[in-house]
mmCIF file of C-alpha atoms in Angstrom:
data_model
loop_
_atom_site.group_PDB
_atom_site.id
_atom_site.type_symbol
_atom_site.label_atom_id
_atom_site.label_comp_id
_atom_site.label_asym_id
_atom_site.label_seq_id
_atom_site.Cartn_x
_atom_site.Cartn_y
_atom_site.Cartn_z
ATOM 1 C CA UNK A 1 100.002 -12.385 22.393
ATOM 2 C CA UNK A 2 100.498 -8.734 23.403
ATOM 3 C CA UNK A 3 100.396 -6.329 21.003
ATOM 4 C CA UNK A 4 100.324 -2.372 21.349
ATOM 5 C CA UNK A 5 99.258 0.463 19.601
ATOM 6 C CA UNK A 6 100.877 3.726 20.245
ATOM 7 C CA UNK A 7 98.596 6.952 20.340
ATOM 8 C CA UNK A 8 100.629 10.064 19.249
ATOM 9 C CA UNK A 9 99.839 13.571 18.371
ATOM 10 C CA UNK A 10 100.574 17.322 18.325
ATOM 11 C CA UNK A 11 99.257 18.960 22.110
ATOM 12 C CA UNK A 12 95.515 19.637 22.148
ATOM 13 C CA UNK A 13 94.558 17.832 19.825
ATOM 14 C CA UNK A 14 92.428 15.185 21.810
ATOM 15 C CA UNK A 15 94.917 12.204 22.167
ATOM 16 C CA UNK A 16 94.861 12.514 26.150
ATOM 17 C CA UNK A 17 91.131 12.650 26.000
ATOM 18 C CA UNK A 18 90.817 9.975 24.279
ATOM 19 C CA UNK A 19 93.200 7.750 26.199
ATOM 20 C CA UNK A 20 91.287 8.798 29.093
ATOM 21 C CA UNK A 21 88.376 7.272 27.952
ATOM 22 C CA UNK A 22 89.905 3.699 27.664
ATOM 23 C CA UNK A 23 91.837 4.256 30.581
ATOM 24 C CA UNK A 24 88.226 4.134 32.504
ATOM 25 C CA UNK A 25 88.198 0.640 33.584
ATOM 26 C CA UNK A 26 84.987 0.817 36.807
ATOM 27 C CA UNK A 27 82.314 1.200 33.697
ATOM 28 C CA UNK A 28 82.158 -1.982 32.226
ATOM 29 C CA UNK A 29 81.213 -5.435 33.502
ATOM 30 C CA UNK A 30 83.833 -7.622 34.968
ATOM 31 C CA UNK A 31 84.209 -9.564 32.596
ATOM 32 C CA UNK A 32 85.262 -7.021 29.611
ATOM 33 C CA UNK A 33 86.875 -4.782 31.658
ATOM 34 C CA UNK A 34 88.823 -1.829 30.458
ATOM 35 C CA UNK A 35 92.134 -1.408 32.690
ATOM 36 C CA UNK A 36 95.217 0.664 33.251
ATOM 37 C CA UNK A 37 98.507 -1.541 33.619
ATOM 38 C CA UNK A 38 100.773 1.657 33.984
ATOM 39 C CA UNK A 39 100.279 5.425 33.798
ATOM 40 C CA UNK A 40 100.615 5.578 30.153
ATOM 41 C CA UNK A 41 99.194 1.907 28.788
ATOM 42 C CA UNK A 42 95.512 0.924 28.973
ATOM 43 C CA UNK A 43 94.237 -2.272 28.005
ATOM 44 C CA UNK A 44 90.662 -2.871 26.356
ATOM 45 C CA UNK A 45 88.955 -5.625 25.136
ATOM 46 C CA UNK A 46 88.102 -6.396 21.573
ATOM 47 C CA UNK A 47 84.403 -5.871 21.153
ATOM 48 C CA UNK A 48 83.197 -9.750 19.982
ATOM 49 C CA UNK A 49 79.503 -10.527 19.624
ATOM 50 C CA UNK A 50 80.423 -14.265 18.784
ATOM 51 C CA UNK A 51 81.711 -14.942 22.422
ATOM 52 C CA UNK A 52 78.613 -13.298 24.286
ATOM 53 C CA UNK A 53 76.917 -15.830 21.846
ATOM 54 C CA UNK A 54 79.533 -18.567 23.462
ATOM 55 C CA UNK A 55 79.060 -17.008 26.343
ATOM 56 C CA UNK A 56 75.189 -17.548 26.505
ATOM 57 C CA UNK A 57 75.903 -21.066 25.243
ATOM 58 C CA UNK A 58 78.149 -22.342 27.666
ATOM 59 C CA UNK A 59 77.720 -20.526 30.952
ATOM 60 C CA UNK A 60 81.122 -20.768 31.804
ATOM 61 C CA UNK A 61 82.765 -19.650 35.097
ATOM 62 C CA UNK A 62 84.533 -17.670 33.634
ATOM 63 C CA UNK A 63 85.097 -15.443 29.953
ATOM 64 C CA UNK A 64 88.252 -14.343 28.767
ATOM 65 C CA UNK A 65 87.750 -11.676 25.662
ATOM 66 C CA UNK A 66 90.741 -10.868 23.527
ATOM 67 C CA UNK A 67 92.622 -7.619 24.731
ATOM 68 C CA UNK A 68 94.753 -4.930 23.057
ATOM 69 C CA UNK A 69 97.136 -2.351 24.685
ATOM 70 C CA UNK A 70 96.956 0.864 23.781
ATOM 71 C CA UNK A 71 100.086 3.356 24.891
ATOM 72 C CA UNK A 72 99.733 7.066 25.434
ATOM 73 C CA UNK A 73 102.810 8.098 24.029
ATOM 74 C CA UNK A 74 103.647 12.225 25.142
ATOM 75 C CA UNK A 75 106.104 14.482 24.144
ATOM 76 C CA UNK A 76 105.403 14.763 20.166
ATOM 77 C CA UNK A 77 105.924 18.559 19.403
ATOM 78 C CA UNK A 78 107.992 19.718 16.422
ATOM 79 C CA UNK A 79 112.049 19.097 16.736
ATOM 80 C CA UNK A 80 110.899 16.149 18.529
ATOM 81 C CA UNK A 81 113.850 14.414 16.649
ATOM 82 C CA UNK A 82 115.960 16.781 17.963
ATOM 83 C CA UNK A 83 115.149 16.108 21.996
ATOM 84 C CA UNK A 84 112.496 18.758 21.667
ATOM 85 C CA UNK A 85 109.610 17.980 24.305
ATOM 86 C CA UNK A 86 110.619 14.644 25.942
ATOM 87 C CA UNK A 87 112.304 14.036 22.448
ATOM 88 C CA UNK A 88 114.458 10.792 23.215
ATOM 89 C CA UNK A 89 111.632 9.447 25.460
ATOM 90 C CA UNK A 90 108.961 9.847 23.228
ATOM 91 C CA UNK A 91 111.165 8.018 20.454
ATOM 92 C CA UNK A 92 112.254 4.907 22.630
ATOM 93 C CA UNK A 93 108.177 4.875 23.651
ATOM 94 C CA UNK A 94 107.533 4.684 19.917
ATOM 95 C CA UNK A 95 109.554 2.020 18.684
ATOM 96 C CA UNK A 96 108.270 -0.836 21.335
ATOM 97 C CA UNK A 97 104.717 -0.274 19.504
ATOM 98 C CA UNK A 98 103.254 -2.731 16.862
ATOM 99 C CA UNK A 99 101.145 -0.271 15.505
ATOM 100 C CA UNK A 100 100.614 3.677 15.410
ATOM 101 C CA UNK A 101 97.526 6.146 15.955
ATOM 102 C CA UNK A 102 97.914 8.950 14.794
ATOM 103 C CA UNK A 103 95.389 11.785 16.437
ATOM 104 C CA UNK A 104 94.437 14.490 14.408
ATOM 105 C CA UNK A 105 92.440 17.523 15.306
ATOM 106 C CA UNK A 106 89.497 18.019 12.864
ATOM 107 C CA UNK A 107 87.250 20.848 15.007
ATOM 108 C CA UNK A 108 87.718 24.254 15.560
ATOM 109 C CA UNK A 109 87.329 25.837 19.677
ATOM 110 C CA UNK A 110 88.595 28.976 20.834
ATOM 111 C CA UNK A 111 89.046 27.960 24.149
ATOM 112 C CA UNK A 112 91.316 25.707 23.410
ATOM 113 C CA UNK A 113 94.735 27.079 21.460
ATOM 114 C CA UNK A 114 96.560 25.003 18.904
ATOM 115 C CA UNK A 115 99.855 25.000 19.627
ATOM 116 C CA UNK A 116 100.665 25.767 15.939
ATOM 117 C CA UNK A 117 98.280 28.780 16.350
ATOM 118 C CA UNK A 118 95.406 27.154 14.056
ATOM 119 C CA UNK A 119 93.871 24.229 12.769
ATOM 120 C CA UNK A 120 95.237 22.093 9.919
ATOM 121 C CA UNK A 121 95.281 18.808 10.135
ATOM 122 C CA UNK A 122 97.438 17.915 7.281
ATOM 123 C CA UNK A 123 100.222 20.687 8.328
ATOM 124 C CA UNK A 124 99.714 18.448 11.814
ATOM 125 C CA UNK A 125 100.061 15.590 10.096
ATOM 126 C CA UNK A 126 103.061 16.718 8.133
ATOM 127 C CA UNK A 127 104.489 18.207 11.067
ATOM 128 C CA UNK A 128 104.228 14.456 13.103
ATOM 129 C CA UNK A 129 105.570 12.503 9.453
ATOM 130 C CA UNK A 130 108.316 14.257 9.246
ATOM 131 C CA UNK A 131 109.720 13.626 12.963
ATOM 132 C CA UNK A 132 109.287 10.062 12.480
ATOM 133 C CA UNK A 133 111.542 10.265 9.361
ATOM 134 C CA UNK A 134 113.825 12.307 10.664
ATOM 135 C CA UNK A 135 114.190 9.607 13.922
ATOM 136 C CA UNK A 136 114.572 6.813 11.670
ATOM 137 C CA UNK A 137 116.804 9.018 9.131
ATOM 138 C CA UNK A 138 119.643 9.218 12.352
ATOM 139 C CA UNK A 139 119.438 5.414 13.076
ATOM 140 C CA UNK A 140 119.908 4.495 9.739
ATOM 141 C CA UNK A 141 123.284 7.273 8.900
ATOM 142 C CA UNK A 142 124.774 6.197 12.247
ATOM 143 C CA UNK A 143 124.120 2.515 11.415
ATOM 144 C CA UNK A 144 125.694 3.205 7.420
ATOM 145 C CA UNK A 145 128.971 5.413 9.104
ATOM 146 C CA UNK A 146 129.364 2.281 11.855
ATOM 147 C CA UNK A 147 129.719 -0.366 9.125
ATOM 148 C CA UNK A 148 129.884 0.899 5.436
ATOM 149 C CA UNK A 149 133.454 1.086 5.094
ATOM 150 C CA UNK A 150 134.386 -2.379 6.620
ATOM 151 C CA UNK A 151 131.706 -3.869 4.906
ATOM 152 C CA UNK A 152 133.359 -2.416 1.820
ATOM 153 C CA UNK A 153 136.521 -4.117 2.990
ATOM 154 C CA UNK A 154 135.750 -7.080 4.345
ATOM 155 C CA UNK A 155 133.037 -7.884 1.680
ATOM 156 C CA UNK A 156 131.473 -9.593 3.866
ATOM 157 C CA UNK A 157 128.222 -10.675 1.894
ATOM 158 C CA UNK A 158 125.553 -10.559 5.123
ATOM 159 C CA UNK A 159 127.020 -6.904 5.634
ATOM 160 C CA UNK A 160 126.915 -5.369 2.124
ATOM 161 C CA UNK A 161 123.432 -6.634 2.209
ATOM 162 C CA UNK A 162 122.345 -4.760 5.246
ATOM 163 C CA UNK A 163 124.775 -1.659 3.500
ATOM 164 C CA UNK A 164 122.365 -2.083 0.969
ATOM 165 C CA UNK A 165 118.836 -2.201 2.105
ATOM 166 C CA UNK A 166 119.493 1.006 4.457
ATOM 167 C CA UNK A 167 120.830 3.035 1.679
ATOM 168 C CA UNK A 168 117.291 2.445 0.324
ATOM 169 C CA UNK A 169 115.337 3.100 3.246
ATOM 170 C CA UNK A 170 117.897 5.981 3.476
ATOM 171 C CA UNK A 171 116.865 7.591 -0.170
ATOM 172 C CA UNK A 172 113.179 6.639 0.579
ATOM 173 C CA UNK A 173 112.986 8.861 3.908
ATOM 174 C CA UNK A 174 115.233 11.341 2.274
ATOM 175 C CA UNK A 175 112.357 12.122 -0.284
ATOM 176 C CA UNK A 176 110.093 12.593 3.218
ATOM 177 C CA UNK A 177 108.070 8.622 2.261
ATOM 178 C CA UNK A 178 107.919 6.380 5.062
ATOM 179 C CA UNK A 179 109.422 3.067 4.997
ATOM 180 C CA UNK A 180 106.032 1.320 5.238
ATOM 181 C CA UNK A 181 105.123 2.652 1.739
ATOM 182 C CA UNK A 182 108.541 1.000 0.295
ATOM 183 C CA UNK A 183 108.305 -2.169 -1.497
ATOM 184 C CA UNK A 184 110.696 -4.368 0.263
ATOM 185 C CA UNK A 185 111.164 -8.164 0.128
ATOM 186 C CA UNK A 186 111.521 -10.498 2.967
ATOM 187 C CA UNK A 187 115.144 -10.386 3.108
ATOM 188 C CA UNK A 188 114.887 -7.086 3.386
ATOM 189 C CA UNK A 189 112.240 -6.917 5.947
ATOM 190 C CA UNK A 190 114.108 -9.269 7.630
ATOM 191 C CA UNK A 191 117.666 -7.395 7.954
ATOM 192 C CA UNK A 192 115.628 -4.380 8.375
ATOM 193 C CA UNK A 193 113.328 -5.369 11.794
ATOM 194 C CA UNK A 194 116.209 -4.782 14.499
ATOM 195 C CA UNK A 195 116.163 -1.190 13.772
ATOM 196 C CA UNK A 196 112.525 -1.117 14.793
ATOM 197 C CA UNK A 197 111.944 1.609 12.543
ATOM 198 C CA UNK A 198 108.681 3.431 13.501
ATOM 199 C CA UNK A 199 107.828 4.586 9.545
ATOM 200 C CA UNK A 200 107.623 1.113 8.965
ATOM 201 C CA UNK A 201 105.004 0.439 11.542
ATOM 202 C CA UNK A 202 101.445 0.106 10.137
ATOM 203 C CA UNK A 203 99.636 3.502 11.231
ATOM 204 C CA UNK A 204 95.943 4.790 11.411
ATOM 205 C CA UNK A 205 94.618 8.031 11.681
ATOM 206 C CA UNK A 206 91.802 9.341 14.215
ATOM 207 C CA UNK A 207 89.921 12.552 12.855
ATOM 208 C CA UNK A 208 89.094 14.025 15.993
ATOM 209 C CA UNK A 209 85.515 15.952 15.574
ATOM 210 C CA UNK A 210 82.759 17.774 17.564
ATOM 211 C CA UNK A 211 80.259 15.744 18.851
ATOM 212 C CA UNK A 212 77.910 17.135 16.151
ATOM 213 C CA UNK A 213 79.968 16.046 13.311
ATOM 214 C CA UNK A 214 79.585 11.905 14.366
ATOM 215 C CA UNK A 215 76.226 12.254 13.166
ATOM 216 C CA UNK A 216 77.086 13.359 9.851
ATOM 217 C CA UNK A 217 80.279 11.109 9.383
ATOM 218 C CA UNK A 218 82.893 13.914 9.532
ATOM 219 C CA UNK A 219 83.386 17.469 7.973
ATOM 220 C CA UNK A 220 85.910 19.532 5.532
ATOM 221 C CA UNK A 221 88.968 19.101 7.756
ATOM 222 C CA UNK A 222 87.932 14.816 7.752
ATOM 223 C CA UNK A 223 87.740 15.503 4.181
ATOM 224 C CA UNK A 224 91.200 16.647 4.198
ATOM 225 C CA UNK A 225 92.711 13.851 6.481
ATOM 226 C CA UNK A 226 90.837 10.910 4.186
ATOM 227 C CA UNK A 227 91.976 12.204 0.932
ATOM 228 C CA UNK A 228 95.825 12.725 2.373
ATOM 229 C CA UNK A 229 95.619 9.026 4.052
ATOM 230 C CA UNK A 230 94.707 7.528 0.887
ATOM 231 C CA UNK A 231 97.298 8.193 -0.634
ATOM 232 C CA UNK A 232 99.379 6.195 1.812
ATOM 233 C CA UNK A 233 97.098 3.395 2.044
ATOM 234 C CA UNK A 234 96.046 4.117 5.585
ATOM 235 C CA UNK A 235 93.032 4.053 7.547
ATOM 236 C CA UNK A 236 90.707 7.152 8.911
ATOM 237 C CA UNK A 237 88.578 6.567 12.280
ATOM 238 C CA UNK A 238 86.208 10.171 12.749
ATOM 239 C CA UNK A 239 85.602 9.941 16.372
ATOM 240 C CA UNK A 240 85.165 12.524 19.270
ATOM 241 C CA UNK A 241 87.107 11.739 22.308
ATOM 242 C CA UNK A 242 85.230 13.897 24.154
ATOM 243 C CA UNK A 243 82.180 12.216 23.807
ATOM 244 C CA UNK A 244 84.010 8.622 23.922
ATOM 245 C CA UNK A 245 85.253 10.116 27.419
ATOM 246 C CA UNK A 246 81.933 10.970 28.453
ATOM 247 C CA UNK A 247 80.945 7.247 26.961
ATOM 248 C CA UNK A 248 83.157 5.408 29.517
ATOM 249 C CA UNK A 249 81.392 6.549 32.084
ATOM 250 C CA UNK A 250 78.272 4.979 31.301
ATOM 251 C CA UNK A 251 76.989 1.618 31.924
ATOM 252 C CA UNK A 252 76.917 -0.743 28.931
ATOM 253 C CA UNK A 253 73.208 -0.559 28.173
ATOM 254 C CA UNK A 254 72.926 3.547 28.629
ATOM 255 C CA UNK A 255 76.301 2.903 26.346
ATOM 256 C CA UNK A 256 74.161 0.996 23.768
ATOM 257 C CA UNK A 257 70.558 3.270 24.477
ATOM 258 C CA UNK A 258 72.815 6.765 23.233
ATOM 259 C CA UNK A 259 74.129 5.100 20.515
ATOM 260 C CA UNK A 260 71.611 3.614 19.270
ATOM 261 C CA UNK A 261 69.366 7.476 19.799
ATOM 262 C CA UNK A 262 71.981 8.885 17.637
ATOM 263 C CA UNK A 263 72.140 6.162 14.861
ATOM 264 C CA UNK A 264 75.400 4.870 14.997
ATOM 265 C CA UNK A 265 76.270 0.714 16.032
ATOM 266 C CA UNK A 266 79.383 0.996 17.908
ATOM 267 C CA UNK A 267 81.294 3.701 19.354
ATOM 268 C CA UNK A 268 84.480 5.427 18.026
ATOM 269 C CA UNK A 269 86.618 3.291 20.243
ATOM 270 C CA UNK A 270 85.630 -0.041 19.210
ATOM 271 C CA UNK A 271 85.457 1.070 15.894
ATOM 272 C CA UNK A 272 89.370 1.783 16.643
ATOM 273 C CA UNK A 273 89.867 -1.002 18.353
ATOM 274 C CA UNK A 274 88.549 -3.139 15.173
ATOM 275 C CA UNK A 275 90.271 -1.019 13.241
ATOM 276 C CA UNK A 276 93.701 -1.309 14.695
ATOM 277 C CA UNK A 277 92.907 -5.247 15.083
ATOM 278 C CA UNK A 278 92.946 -5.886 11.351
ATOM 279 C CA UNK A 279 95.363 -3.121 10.400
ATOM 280 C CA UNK A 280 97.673 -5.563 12.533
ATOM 281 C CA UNK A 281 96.523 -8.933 10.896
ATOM 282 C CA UNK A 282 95.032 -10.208 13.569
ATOM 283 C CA UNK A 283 92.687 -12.620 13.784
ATOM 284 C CA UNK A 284 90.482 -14.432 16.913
ATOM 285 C CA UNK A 285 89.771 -18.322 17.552
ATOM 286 C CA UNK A 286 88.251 -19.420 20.508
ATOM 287 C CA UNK A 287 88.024 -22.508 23.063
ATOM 288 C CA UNK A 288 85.055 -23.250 24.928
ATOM 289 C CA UNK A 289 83.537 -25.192 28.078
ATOM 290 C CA UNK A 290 81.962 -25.077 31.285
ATOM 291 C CA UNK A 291 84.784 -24.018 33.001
ATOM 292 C CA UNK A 292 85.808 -21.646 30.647
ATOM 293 C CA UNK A 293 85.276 -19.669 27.294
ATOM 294 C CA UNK A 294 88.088 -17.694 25.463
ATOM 295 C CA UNK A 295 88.918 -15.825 22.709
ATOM 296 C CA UNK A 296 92.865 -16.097 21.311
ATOM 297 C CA UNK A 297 94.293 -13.385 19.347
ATOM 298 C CA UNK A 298 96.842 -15.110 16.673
ATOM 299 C CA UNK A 299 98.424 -13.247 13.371
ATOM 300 C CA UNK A 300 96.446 -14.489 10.172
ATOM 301 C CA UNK A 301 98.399 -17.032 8.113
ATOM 302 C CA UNK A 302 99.625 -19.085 11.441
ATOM 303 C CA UNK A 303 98.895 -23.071 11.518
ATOM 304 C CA UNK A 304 97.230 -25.021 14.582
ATOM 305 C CA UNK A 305 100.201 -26.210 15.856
ATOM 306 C CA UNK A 306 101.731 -23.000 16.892
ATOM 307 C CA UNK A 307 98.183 -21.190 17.797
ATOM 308 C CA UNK A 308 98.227 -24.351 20.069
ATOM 309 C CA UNK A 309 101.204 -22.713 21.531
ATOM 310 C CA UNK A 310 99.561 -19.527 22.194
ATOM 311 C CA UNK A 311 97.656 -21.633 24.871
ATOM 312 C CA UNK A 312 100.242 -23.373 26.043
ATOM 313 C CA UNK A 313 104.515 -24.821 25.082
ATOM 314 C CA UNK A 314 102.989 -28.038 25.930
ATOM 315 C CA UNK A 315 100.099 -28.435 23.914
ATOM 316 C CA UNK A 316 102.314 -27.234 21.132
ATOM 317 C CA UNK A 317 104.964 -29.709 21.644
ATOM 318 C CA UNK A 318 102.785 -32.551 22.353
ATOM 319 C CA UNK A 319 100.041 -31.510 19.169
ATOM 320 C CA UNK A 320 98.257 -34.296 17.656
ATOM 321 C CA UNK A 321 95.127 -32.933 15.836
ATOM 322 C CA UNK A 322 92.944 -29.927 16.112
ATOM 323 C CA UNK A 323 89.513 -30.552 16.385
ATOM 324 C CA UNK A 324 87.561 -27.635 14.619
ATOM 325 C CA UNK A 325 84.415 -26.290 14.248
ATOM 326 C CA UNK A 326 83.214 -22.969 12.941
ATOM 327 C CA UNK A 327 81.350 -20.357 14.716
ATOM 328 C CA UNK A 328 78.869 -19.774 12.017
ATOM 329 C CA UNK A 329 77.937 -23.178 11.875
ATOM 330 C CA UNK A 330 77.504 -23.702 15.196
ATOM 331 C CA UNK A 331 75.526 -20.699 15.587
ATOM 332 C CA UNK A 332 73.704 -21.987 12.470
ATOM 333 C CA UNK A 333 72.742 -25.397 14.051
ATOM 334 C CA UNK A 334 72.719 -24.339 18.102
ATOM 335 C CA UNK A 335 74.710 -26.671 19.371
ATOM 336 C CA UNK A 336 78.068 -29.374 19.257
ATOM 337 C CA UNK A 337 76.049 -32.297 18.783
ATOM 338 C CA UNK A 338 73.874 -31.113 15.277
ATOM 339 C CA UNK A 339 77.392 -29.684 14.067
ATOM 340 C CA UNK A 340 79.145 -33.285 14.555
ATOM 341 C CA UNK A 341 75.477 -34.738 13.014
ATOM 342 C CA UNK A 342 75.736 -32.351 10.234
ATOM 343 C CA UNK A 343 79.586 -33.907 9.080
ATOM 344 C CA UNK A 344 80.708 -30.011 10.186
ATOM 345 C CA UNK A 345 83.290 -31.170 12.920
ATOM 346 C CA UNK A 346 86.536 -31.196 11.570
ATOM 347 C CA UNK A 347 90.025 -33.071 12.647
ATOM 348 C CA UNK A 348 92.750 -30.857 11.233
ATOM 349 C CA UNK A 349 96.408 -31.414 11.961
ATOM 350 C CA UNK A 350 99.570 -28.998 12.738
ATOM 351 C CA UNK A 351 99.655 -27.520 9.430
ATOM 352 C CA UNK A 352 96.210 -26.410 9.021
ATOM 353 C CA UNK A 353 95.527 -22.643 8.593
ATOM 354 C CA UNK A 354 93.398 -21.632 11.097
ATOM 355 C CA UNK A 355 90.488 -19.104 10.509
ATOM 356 C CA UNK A 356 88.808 -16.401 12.408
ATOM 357 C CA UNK A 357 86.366 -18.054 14.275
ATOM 358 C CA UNK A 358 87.672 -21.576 14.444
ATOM 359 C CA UNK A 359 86.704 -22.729 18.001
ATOM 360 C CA UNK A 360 88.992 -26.085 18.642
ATOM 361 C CA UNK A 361 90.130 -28.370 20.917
ATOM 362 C CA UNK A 362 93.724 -29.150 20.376
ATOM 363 C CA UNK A 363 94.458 -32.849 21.607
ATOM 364 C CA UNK A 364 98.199 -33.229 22.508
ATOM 365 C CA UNK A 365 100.381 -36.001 24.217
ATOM 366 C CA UNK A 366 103.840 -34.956 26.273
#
């Protein structure tokens, strides 16, 4: 399952930094390697203690973490909607993300200008909103002029409904609130998600901070940004890129050793990275063995048969039953044998919800 998060942001604000830093892929060990697939998408791993636990358990030949893509998306300056900066790129780069990150700048340093000639973080904010709506605002009145009147006509039912639903994501952006904070129901979601509207992706915001303010969780200007995003609903990392760039250069334990000297359990990034994670409903199960132990990423809410799929077409077509056990119990109890002893091994079949750390064996016939 590949999913991506777009980073976005005014200039100087820290969103390059901070892409460098996951774009550093010689720090870590092989097997949770960051990496760079293309000049603007890097690919990290989703921090999981429960498989170095499986890990340790097993001895596999080989571990396969859970990854997420993270795009660098450039050109975001105001008129962007207009084909300001790379205007047209920077929109087509938008809409292929699942999920937006929005940088903000939260510190203040003369040496390097704001391209809006100070710092405000919710004028920045505003400034980044409101070319969003205003991209989404053009595909929705070219969409309306293309087939209002012959739906009117025609009366054909499946196009007065789609007439319908963008008039009110129409009115919605026109009062400057972004689709995602619209009720809609799954009709409309569903006549809606061909547009790929980028207000209606789920976004999170990164206060971007001195290295001095990690300490103390933030300052006025993160004050600002967490007030403004709760009123939307959305999330606030603090983080400084700068020192997460200066992080990815370290070796995991030196990684760990700072941290922990400075009080804090994981770094900005994988608080991100967790962050972005759930703000996507994602959830992990995992298969295990000597030959190999992996962690699947699969949307919360999907049954065994068609996380069966994520592994393979055939294990999905041929599914019989879903063997399950939970992490915490086998954690709990140390091993496969005491979990099967203890009546905790479970046979589930394809319509069974699966969890966050399920680890199964999915038996299948073709």
């Amino acid at each position: 399952m590949s999913l991506k998060a777009g980073i976005v942001g005014l200039p100087n604000v820290g969103k390059s930094t901070l892409f460098n830093a996951i774009t550093k892929k010689n720090i870590l060990a092989a097997n949770y390697p960051f990496a760079t697939i293309d000049p603007n998408v890097g690919v990290v791993t989703v921090p999981d203690q429960r498989l170095e636990f499986l890990e340790k358990m097993y001895v596999p030949n080989h571990v396969v973490p859970t990854t997420f893509e993270f795009t660098d998306i450039a050109g975001l300056v105001k008129g962007a909607s207009k084909g300001e900066g790379l205007g047209n790129k920077f929109l087509s780069h938008i809409r292929e993300v699942d999920a937006i990150v929005e940088v903000v700048r939260c510190f203040q340093d003369e040496n390097i200008i704001h391209v809006e000639g100070g710092v405000d973080p919710i004028r920045d904010i505003e400034i980044i909103n409101l070319e969003l709506i205003f991209a989404d605002l053009e595909i929705i009145e070219n969409r309306i002029e293309k087939i209002a009147k012959k739906a009117e006509t025609t009366k054909d039912k499946d196009a007065l409904k789609e007439v319908a639903v963008l008039k009110k994501a129409q009115t919605a952006l026109l009062e400057n609130k972004a689709l995602r904070l619209i009720a809609f129901d799954g009709e409309e979601l569903f006549l809606l998600k061909p547009f790929n509207f980028i207000t209606l992706k789920p976004l999170i915001y990164v206060a971007n901070v001195m290295e001095e303010d990690i300490v103390v969780e933030g300052n006025e200007y993160t004050k600002d940004v967490q007030k403004y995003a709760g009123k939307e609903n959305a999330g606030v990392i603090i983080m400084c890129a700068k020192m997460e760039s200066e992080l990815a250069e370290l070796e995991e334990s030196d990684k760990k050793a700072f941290l922990n000297d400075i009080g804090i359990h994981y770094s900005g990034l994988d608080k991100l990275i967790f962050a972005t994670y759930d703000l996507l409903g994602l959830q992990t199960f995992f298969t295990v063995g000597k030959d190999e132990v992996r962690a699947w990423t699969f949307k919360k809410g999907t049954n065994a048969k068609k996380c069966a799929g994520l592994i393979h077409s055939d294990i999905e077509r041929g599914f019989i039953k879903a063997e399950i056990m939970k992490f915490n119990d086998l954690e709990a109890l140390g091993d496969e044998k005491k979990v099967q002893e203890a009546g905790k091994l479970y046979l589930e079949g394809k319509d069974y919800i699966m969890e966050d750390g399920d680890i199964v064996y999915f038996r299948f016939n073709v």
